[in-house]
mmCIF file of C-alpha atoms in Angstrom:
data_model
loop_
_atom_site.group_PDB
_atom_site.id
_atom_site.type_symbol
_atom_site.label_atom_id
_atom_site.label_comp_id
_atom_site.label_asym_id
_atom_site.label_seq_id
_atom_site.Cartn_x
_atom_site.Cartn_y
_atom_site.Cartn_z
ATOM 1 C CA MET I 1 -4.715 -3.425 -5.809
ATOM 2 C CA GLU I 2 -7.333 -5.981 -4.863
ATOM 3 C CA TYR I 3 -10.797 -5.031 -3.640
ATOM 4 C CA VAL I 4 -13.576 -6.192 -1.352
ATOM 5 C CA LYS I 5 -17.062 -5.667 -2.729
ATOM 6 C CA LEU I 6 -19.266 -4.287 0.032
ATOM 7 C CA LYS I 7 -22.974 -5.091 0.216
ATOM 8 C CA ASN I 8 -23.886 -1.737 -1.383
ATOM 9 C CA GLY I 9 -21.646 -2.487 -4.366
ATOM 10 C CA MET I 10 -18.768 -0.222 -3.280
ATOM 11 C CA ARG I 11 -15.307 -1.576 -4.112
ATOM 12 C CA LEU I 12 -13.159 -1.233 -1.008
ATOM 13 C CA PRO I 13 -9.374 -1.473 -1.485
ATOM 14 C CA LYS I 14 -8.022 -4.322 0.620
ATOM 15 C CA VAL I 15 -5.138 -2.097 1.713
ATOM 16 C CA GLY I 16 -5.823 1.548 2.477
ATOM 17 C CA LEU I 17 -3.813 4.250 4.198
ATOM 18 C CA GLY I 18 -4.445 5.059 7.838
ATOM 19 C CA THR I 19 -3.756 8.775 8.171
ATOM 20 C CA PHE I 20 -3.706 9.306 11.954
ATOM 21 C CA ASP I 21 -1.292 12.162 12.693
ATOM 22 C CA LEU I 22 -0.117 12.328 9.059
ATOM 23 C CA LYS I 23 0.452 15.597 7.220
ATOM 24 C CA ALA I 24 -0.550 16.347 3.637
ATOM 25 C CA GLU I 25 2.902 15.636 2.202
ATOM 26 C CA SER I 26 2.969 12.095 3.605
ATOM 27 C CA ILE I 27 -0.599 11.463 2.460
ATOM 28 C CA LYS I 28 0.258 12.647 -1.049
ATOM 29 C CA LYS I 29 3.201 10.236 -1.102
ATOM 30 C CA GLY I 30 0.757 7.486 -0.227
ATOM 31 C CA LEU I 31 -1.576 8.445 -3.059
ATOM 32 C CA TRP I 32 1.324 8.594 -5.516
ATOM 33 C CA ALA I 33 2.484 5.167 -4.289
ATOM 34 C CA GLY I 34 -0.911 3.722 -5.240
ATOM 35 C CA TYR I 35 -3.210 4.000 -2.221
ATOM 36 C CA ARG I 36 -6.808 4.763 -3.151
ATOM 37 C CA LEU I 37 -8.424 4.641 0.285
ATOM 38 C CA LEU I 38 -7.659 7.311 2.882
ATOM 39 C CA ASP I 39 -8.925 6.745 6.417
ATOM 40 C CA THR I 40 -9.279 9.762 8.686
ATOM 41 C CA ALA I 41 -11.590 10.941 11.492
ATOM 42 C CA TRP I 42 -12.654 14.190 13.082
ATOM 43 C CA GLN I 43 -10.870 13.078 16.247
ATOM 44 C CA TYR I 44 -7.550 12.771 14.366
ATOM 45 C CA GLN I 45 -7.667 16.530 13.740
ATOM 46 C CA ASN I 46 -6.153 16.121 10.250
ATOM 47 C CA GLU I 47 -9.163 16.109 7.925
ATOM 48 C CA THR I 48 -7.876 19.386 6.465
ATOM 49 C CA GLU I 49 -4.546 17.692 5.682
ATOM 50 C CA VAL I 50 -6.338 14.819 3.952
ATOM 51 C CA GLY I 51 -8.421 17.205 1.869
ATOM 52 C CA SER I 52 -5.340 19.166 0.833
ATOM 53 C CA ALA I 53 -3.494 15.984 -0.133
ATOM 54 C CA VAL I 54 -6.351 14.805 -2.343
ATOM 55 C CA LYS I 55 -6.637 18.184 -4.038
ATOM 56 C CA GLU I 56 -2.892 18.550 -4.589
ATOM 57 C CA SER I 57 -2.252 14.944 -5.660
ATOM 58 C CA GLY I 58 -3.547 15.440 -9.183
ATOM 59 C CA ILE I 59 -5.658 12.278 -8.817
ATOM 60 C CA ASP I 60 -9.367 12.481 -9.619
ATOM 61 C CA ARG I 61 -11.476 12.683 -6.444
ATOM 62 C CA GLU I 62 -13.777 9.986 -7.859
ATOM 63 C CA ASP I 63 -10.834 7.565 -7.886
ATOM 64 C CA ILE I 64 -10.156 7.971 -4.155
ATOM 65 C CA LEU I 65 -12.275 6.587 -1.315
ATOM 66 C CA VAL I 66 -12.281 8.859 1.726
ATOM 67 C CA THR I 67 -13.437 7.635 5.122
ATOM 68 C CA THR I 68 -14.113 9.830 8.123
ATOM 69 C CA LYS I 69 -15.823 9.160 11.424
ATOM 70 C CA LEU I 70 -18.430 10.475 13.838
ATOM 71 C CA TRP I 71 -16.856 11.123 17.245
ATOM 72 C CA THR I 72 -18.352 9.986 20.560
ATOM 73 C CA GLU I 73 -19.301 13.483 21.763
ATOM 74 C CA ASP I 74 -21.383 14.016 18.635
ATOM 75 C CA VAL I 75 -23.006 10.601 19.042
ATOM 76 C CA ARG I 76 -24.027 11.438 22.610
ATOM 77 C CA SER I 77 -25.193 14.964 21.801
ATOM 78 C CA GLY I 78 -27.039 13.959 18.628
ATOM 79 C CA HIS I 79 -25.082 16.402 16.468
ATOM 80 C CA VAL I 80 -24.655 13.955 13.597
ATOM 81 C CA LYS I 81 -25.548 16.193 10.676
ATOM 82 C CA GLU I 82 -23.511 19.069 12.092
ATOM 83 C CA ALA I 83 -20.520 16.782 12.619
ATOM 84 C CA LEU I 84 -20.535 15.600 9.011
ATOM 85 C CA GLU I 85 -20.915 19.151 7.735
ATOM 86 C CA ARG I 86 -17.903 20.129 9.820
ATOM 87 C CA SER I 87 -15.885 17.226 8.446
ATOM 88 C CA LEU I 88 -16.861 18.022 4.860
ATOM 89 C CA GLN I 89 -15.811 21.619 5.409
ATOM 90 C CA ASN I 90 -12.460 20.447 6.804
ATOM 91 C CA LEU I 91 -11.970 18.100 3.859
ATOM 92 C CA SER I 92 -13.179 20.679 1.305
ATOM 93 C CA MET I 93 -15.400 17.961 -0.166
ATOM 94 C CA ASP I 94 -19.072 17.607 -1.052
ATOM 95 C CA TYR I 95 -19.264 14.010 0.173
ATOM 96 C CA VAL I 96 -17.347 11.242 1.884
ATOM 97 C CA ASP I 97 -17.357 7.693 0.598
ATOM 98 C CA LEU I 98 -17.634 6.120 4.038
ATOM 99 C CA TYR I 99 -18.963 7.706 7.226
ATOM 100 C CA LEU I 100 -18.469 5.553 10.303
ATOM 101 C CA ILE I 101 -19.572 5.721 13.942
ATOM 102 C CA HIS I 102 -16.151 5.814 15.603
ATOM 103 C CA TRP I 103 -17.139 4.045 18.864
ATOM 104 C CA PRO I 104 -20.475 2.691 20.148
ATOM 105 C CA ALA I 105 -21.128 5.605 22.514
ATOM 106 C CA LYS I 106 -24.505 5.996 24.202
ATOM 107 C CA GLY I 107 -27.065 7.080 21.634
ATOM 108 C CA PHE I 108 -25.503 5.264 18.676
ATOM 109 C CA GLU I 109 -28.896 3.877 17.626
ATOM 110 C CA LYS I 110 -30.330 7.382 17.184
ATOM 111 C CA ALA I 111 -27.120 8.524 15.516
ATOM 112 C CA TRP I 112 -27.488 5.673 13.029
ATOM 113 C CA GLU I 113 -30.939 6.943 12.035
ATOM 114 C CA GLU I 114 -29.433 10.343 11.260
ATOM 115 C CA MET I 115 -26.572 8.775 9.338
ATOM 116 C CA ALA I 116 -29.084 6.922 7.182
ATOM 117 C CA LYS I 117 -30.602 10.288 6.229
ATOM 118 C CA LEU I 118 -27.148 11.623 5.358
ATOM 119 C CA GLN I 119 -26.634 8.630 3.111
ATOM 120 C CA GLU I 120 -29.919 9.375 1.350
ATOM 121 C CA SER I 121 -28.760 12.966 0.820
ATOM 122 C CA GLY I 122 -25.592 11.763 -0.910
ATOM 123 C CA LYS I 123 -23.247 13.427 1.553
ATOM 124 C CA ALA I 124 -22.132 9.989 2.717
ATOM 125 C CA ARG I 125 -22.099 7.366 -0.014
ATOM 126 C CA ALA I 126 -22.030 4.538 2.494
ATOM 127 C CA ILE I 127 -22.308 4.276 6.266
ATOM 128 C CA GLY I 128 -20.770 1.886 8.732
ATOM 129 C CA VAL I 129 -19.346 1.515 12.204
ATOM 130 C CA CYS I 130 -16.132 0.969 14.124
ATOM 131 C CA ASN I 131 -15.494 -1.179 17.182
ATOM 132 C CA PHE I 132 -18.940 -2.762 17.270
ATOM 133 C CA ASN I 133 -19.421 -6.082 19.003
ATOM 134 C CA ARG I 134 -22.254 -8.481 18.255
ATOM 135 C CA HIS I 135 -24.628 -7.019 20.835
ATOM 136 C CA HIS I 136 -24.121 -3.540 19.375
ATOM 137 C CA PHE I 137 -25.302 -4.792 15.994
ATOM 138 C CA GLU I 138 -28.276 -6.483 17.620
ATOM 139 C CA GLU I 139 -29.192 -3.212 19.364
ATOM 140 C CA LEU I 140 -28.832 -1.400 16.048
ATOM 141 C CA ALA I 141 -31.001 -3.872 14.126
ATOM 142 C CA GLY I 142 -34.323 -2.271 15.037
ATOM 143 C CA SER I 143 -33.195 1.268 14.303
ATOM 144 C CA THR I 144 -33.520 1.726 10.530
ATOM 145 C CA GLY I 145 -33.313 -1.696 8.936
ATOM 146 C CA ILE I 146 -30.086 -0.530 7.284
ATOM 147 C CA VAL I 147 -27.147 -2.813 8.054
ATOM 148 C CA PRO I 148 -23.689 -1.188 8.238
ATOM 149 C CA VAL I 149 -21.564 -1.981 5.191
ATOM 150 C CA LEU I 150 -18.379 -2.088 7.271
ATOM 151 C CA ASN I 151 -17.104 -2.689 10.788
ATOM 152 C CA GLN I 152 -13.627 -1.305 11.431
ATOM 153 C CA ILE I 153 -12.059 -3.134 14.384
ATOM 154 C CA GLU I 154 -8.826 -3.843 16.195
ATOM 155 C CA SER I 155 -7.241 -6.977 14.753
ATOM 156 C CA HIS I 156 -3.632 -8.136 14.500
ATOM 157 C CA PRO I 157 -1.638 -11.324 15.232
ATOM 158 C CA TYR I 158 -1.665 -10.700 18.982
ATOM 159 C CA PHE I 159 -5.422 -10.015 19.038
ATOM 160 C CA HIS I 160 -7.384 -11.687 16.258
ATOM 161 C CA ASN I 161 -10.901 -10.613 17.301
ATOM 162 C CA ASP I 162 -12.202 -13.654 15.430
ATOM 163 C CA GLU I 163 -15.624 -13.782 17.085
ATOM 164 C CA ILE I 164 -16.793 -10.458 15.679
ATOM 165 C CA ILE I 165 -15.073 -11.140 12.346
ATOM 166 C CA SER I 166 -17.048 -14.371 11.985
ATOM 167 C CA TYR I 167 -20.280 -12.582 12.918
ATOM 168 C CA CYS I 168 -19.679 -9.833 10.358
ATOM 169 C CA LYS I 169 -18.912 -12.328 7.612
ATOM 170 C CA GLU I 170 -22.122 -14.181 8.448
ATOM 171 C CA LYS I 171 -24.076 -10.920 8.119
ATOM 172 C CA LYS I 172 -22.155 -9.873 4.975
ATOM 173 C CA ILE I 173 -20.650 -6.873 6.744
ATOM 174 C CA GLY I 174 -17.174 -5.953 5.527
ATOM 175 C CA VAL I 175 -14.338 -6.104 8.057
ATOM 176 C CA GLN I 176 -11.406 -3.690 8.120
ATOM 177 C CA ALA I 177 -8.586 -3.825 10.675
ATOM 178 C CA TRP I 178 -7.326 -0.629 12.233
ATOM 179 C CA CYS I 179 -3.788 -0.753 13.590
ATOM 180 C CA PRO I 180 -3.311 -3.993 11.610
ATOM 181 C CA LEU I 181 0.401 -4.146 12.484
ATOM 182 C CA GLY I 182 -0.341 -4.003 16.205
ATOM 183 C CA GLY I 183 0.882 -0.470 16.865
ATOM 184 C CA SER I 184 4.040 0.630 18.638
ATOM 185 C CA LEU I 185 3.024 -0.892 21.972
ATOM 186 C CA SER I 186 2.754 -4.439 20.606
ATOM 187 C CA ASN I 187 6.345 -4.697 19.318
ATOM 188 C CA LEU I 188 5.007 -7.180 16.757
ATOM 189 C CA LYS I 189 7.757 -6.359 14.288
ATOM 190 C CA GLU I 190 10.272 -7.906 16.695
ATOM 191 C CA ASP I 191 8.332 -11.141 17.150
ATOM 192 C CA GLN I 192 10.689 -14.051 16.424
ATOM 193 C CA VAL I 193 8.059 -16.193 14.693
ATOM 194 C CA LEU I 194 7.126 -13.364 12.354
ATOM 195 C CA LYS I 195 10.785 -12.585 11.672
ATOM 196 C CA GLU I 196 11.438 -16.214 10.736
ATOM 197 C CA ILE I 197 8.461 -16.282 8.375
ATOM 198 C CA ALA I 198 9.510 -12.953 6.850
ATOM 199 C CA GLU I 199 12.992 -14.327 6.160
ATOM 200 C CA LYS I 200 11.495 -17.405 4.510
ATOM 201 C CA TYR I 201 9.472 -15.315 2.031
ATOM 202 C CA HIS I 202 12.084 -12.550 1.661
ATOM 203 C CA LYS I 203 9.550 -10.017 2.907
ATOM 204 C CA THR I 204 9.294 -7.584 5.803
ATOM 205 C CA VAL I 205 7.431 -8.522 8.973
ATOM 206 C CA ALA I 206 4.841 -5.869 8.099
ATOM 207 C CA GLN I 207 4.254 -7.473 4.694
ATOM 208 C CA ILE I 208 3.811 -10.885 6.332
ATOM 209 C CA ILE I 209 1.243 -9.487 8.780
ATOM 210 C CA LEU I 210 -0.691 -7.699 6.037
ATOM 211 C CA ARG I 211 -0.684 -10.859 3.916
ATOM 212 C CA TRP I 212 -2.022 -12.802 6.916
ATOM 213 C CA HIS I 213 -4.900 -10.332 7.164
ATOM 214 C CA LEU I 214 -5.665 -10.643 3.446
ATOM 215 C CA GLN I 215 -5.809 -14.428 3.625
ATOM 216 C CA ARG I 216 -8.330 -14.048 6.469
ATOM 217 C CA ASN I 217 -10.424 -11.815 4.160
ATOM 218 C CA VAL I 218 -9.824 -8.787 6.367
ATOM 219 C CA ALA I 219 -9.073 -5.408 4.760
ATOM 220 C CA THR I 220 -6.435 -3.202 6.382
ATOM 221 C CA ILE I 221 -5.420 0.442 6.804
ATOM 222 C CA PRO I 222 -1.732 0.457 7.812
ATOM 223 C CA ARG I 223 -0.232 3.858 8.618
ATOM 224 C CA SER I 224 3.206 5.073 7.612
ATOM 225 C CA SER I 225 4.912 8.320 6.689
ATOM 226 C CA ASN I 226 7.979 6.521 5.330
ATOM 227 C CA GLU I 227 7.974 6.427 1.517
ATOM 228 C CA ARG I 228 9.704 3.031 1.352
ATOM 229 C CA ARG I 229 7.294 1.461 3.827
ATOM 230 C CA LEU I 230 4.321 3.013 2.068
ATOM 231 C CA LYS I 231 5.330 1.123 -1.068
ATOM 232 C CA GLU I 232 6.232 -2.077 0.799
ATOM 233 C CA ASN I 233 2.825 -2.194 2.481
ATOM 234 C CA LEU I 234 1.185 -2.314 -0.952
ATOM 235 C CA ASP I 235 3.478 -5.077 -2.177
ATOM 236 C CA VAL I 236 1.494 -7.896 -0.577
ATOM 237 C CA PHE I 237 -0.581 -9.236 -3.455
ATOM 238 C CA GLN I 238 1.989 -11.283 -5.365
ATOM 239 C CA PHE I 239 2.726 -13.985 -2.800
ATOM 240 C CA GLU I 240 0.786 -16.302 -0.518
ATOM 241 C CA LEU I 241 1.503 -17.676 2.940
ATOM 242 C CA GLU I 242 1.475 -21.447 3.243
ATOM 243 C CA ALA I 243 -1.137 -22.969 5.548
ATOM 244 C CA ALA I 244 1.538 -23.989 8.087
ATOM 245 C CA ASP I 245 2.780 -20.406 8.313
ATOM 246 C CA MET I 246 -0.762 -19.091 8.714
ATOM 247 C CA LYS I 247 -1.163 -21.487 11.652
ATOM 248 C CA ARG I 248 2.083 -20.294 13.224
ATOM 249 C CA ILE I 249 0.805 -16.728 13.096
ATOM 250 C CA ASP I 250 -2.623 -17.803 14.345
ATOM 251 C CA ALA I 251 -0.926 -19.309 17.409
ATOM 252 C CA LEU I 252 0.389 -15.871 18.439
ATOM 253 C CA ASP I 253 -3.043 -14.682 19.590
ATOM 254 C CA THR I 254 -2.969 -13.545 23.231
ATOM 255 C CA GLY I 255 -6.603 -12.492 23.429
ATOM 256 C CA ASN I 256 -5.482 -9.103 24.775
ATOM 257 C CA ARG I 257 -6.325 -5.794 23.112
ATOM 258 C CA MET I 258 -3.808 -3.036 22.542
ATOM 259 C CA GLY I 259 -6.588 -0.453 22.197
ATOM 260 C CA ALA I 260 -9.729 0.318 24.179
ATOM 261 C CA ASP I 261 -12.476 -2.204 24.864
ATOM 262 C CA PRO I 262 -15.672 -1.239 22.946
ATOM 263 C CA ASP I 263 -17.719 -2.139 26.034
ATOM 264 C CA HIS I 264 -15.567 -0.170 28.488
ATOM 265 C CA PHE I 265 -14.123 3.035 27.066
ATOM 266 C CA GLN I 266 -13.918 6.405 28.793
ATOM 267 C CA PHE I 267 -13.943 8.930 25.965
#
C-alpha cells in the first residue's frame, strides 16, 4: 500500500474500500485482501456491517482507518453531535478516523464548527468534506479557521473535476475520488481506449483507471464485493502508465457528472 500524508499527519491509504451497500462478509474479505481504509456513511445504512467486519476481521482497530459522513438532514437541522454519536453506536466504536460533511447542504458552516469540537473531543480524529466546490471552501474559511484535511469528490476518466482538484492541491487539502471507476451508468469498463491500454499493460480496465488516478495524486475508494476484483484493485502499485497513455485517458473527459451537482442537489 502507498499513502498520502494529510495536513494533520494522518497517513491515508491511496486505495481504500468503498462500502456502499456491502455486507460484513464482503468487507471482511476486503480487509483480509489488504484494505486498511473503509469508507461508509450514515446514509449508506451499513455502518453496523462495517463495525462488525472490523471486529470480526481479527485486525487491530488502530490499523484500520474508518470514514463515515454527516448526512444533509443533520447538517440542516444542526444535529451534528447527535449524528456522530449515532454513527459511533452503529459502528460499535469510540471514534472514527475521518468524519466528513457528505454534501454542502444549507448550514454546513455551522456544522463545521460543531465538527471541530468533535475533533477536539477525540471522537473524530480528523474532519473533512465531500463534494465541495471552491466557493464552498471560501464560505467555510471564516467559520473556524480549520481547513478540511480531505475533499471527497466525483472524479473518473469521463469527469475529471480538475478545477477543484487543482484548488485542493493548492490549499494542501487531500483529494479522494468516490466512484473512481465511473459507476455502472458510465460503462467505462467497456470504453475502447481503456480496453486497448489495459491489453497493452496486461491489466484490467479497472486497474488502468485506478493507476490513472494515482498518477494524478488522487486517492480512491473503489467498491467491490467480488474477492478477485478486491485483490485486483489493490494491485496497481507495481506499474506505471506512460505519458502518452495518460494523455489518451485525459482526452476521454466529457465534462459531465454521473452523480449529483454539489450546487444543485435535492436531498
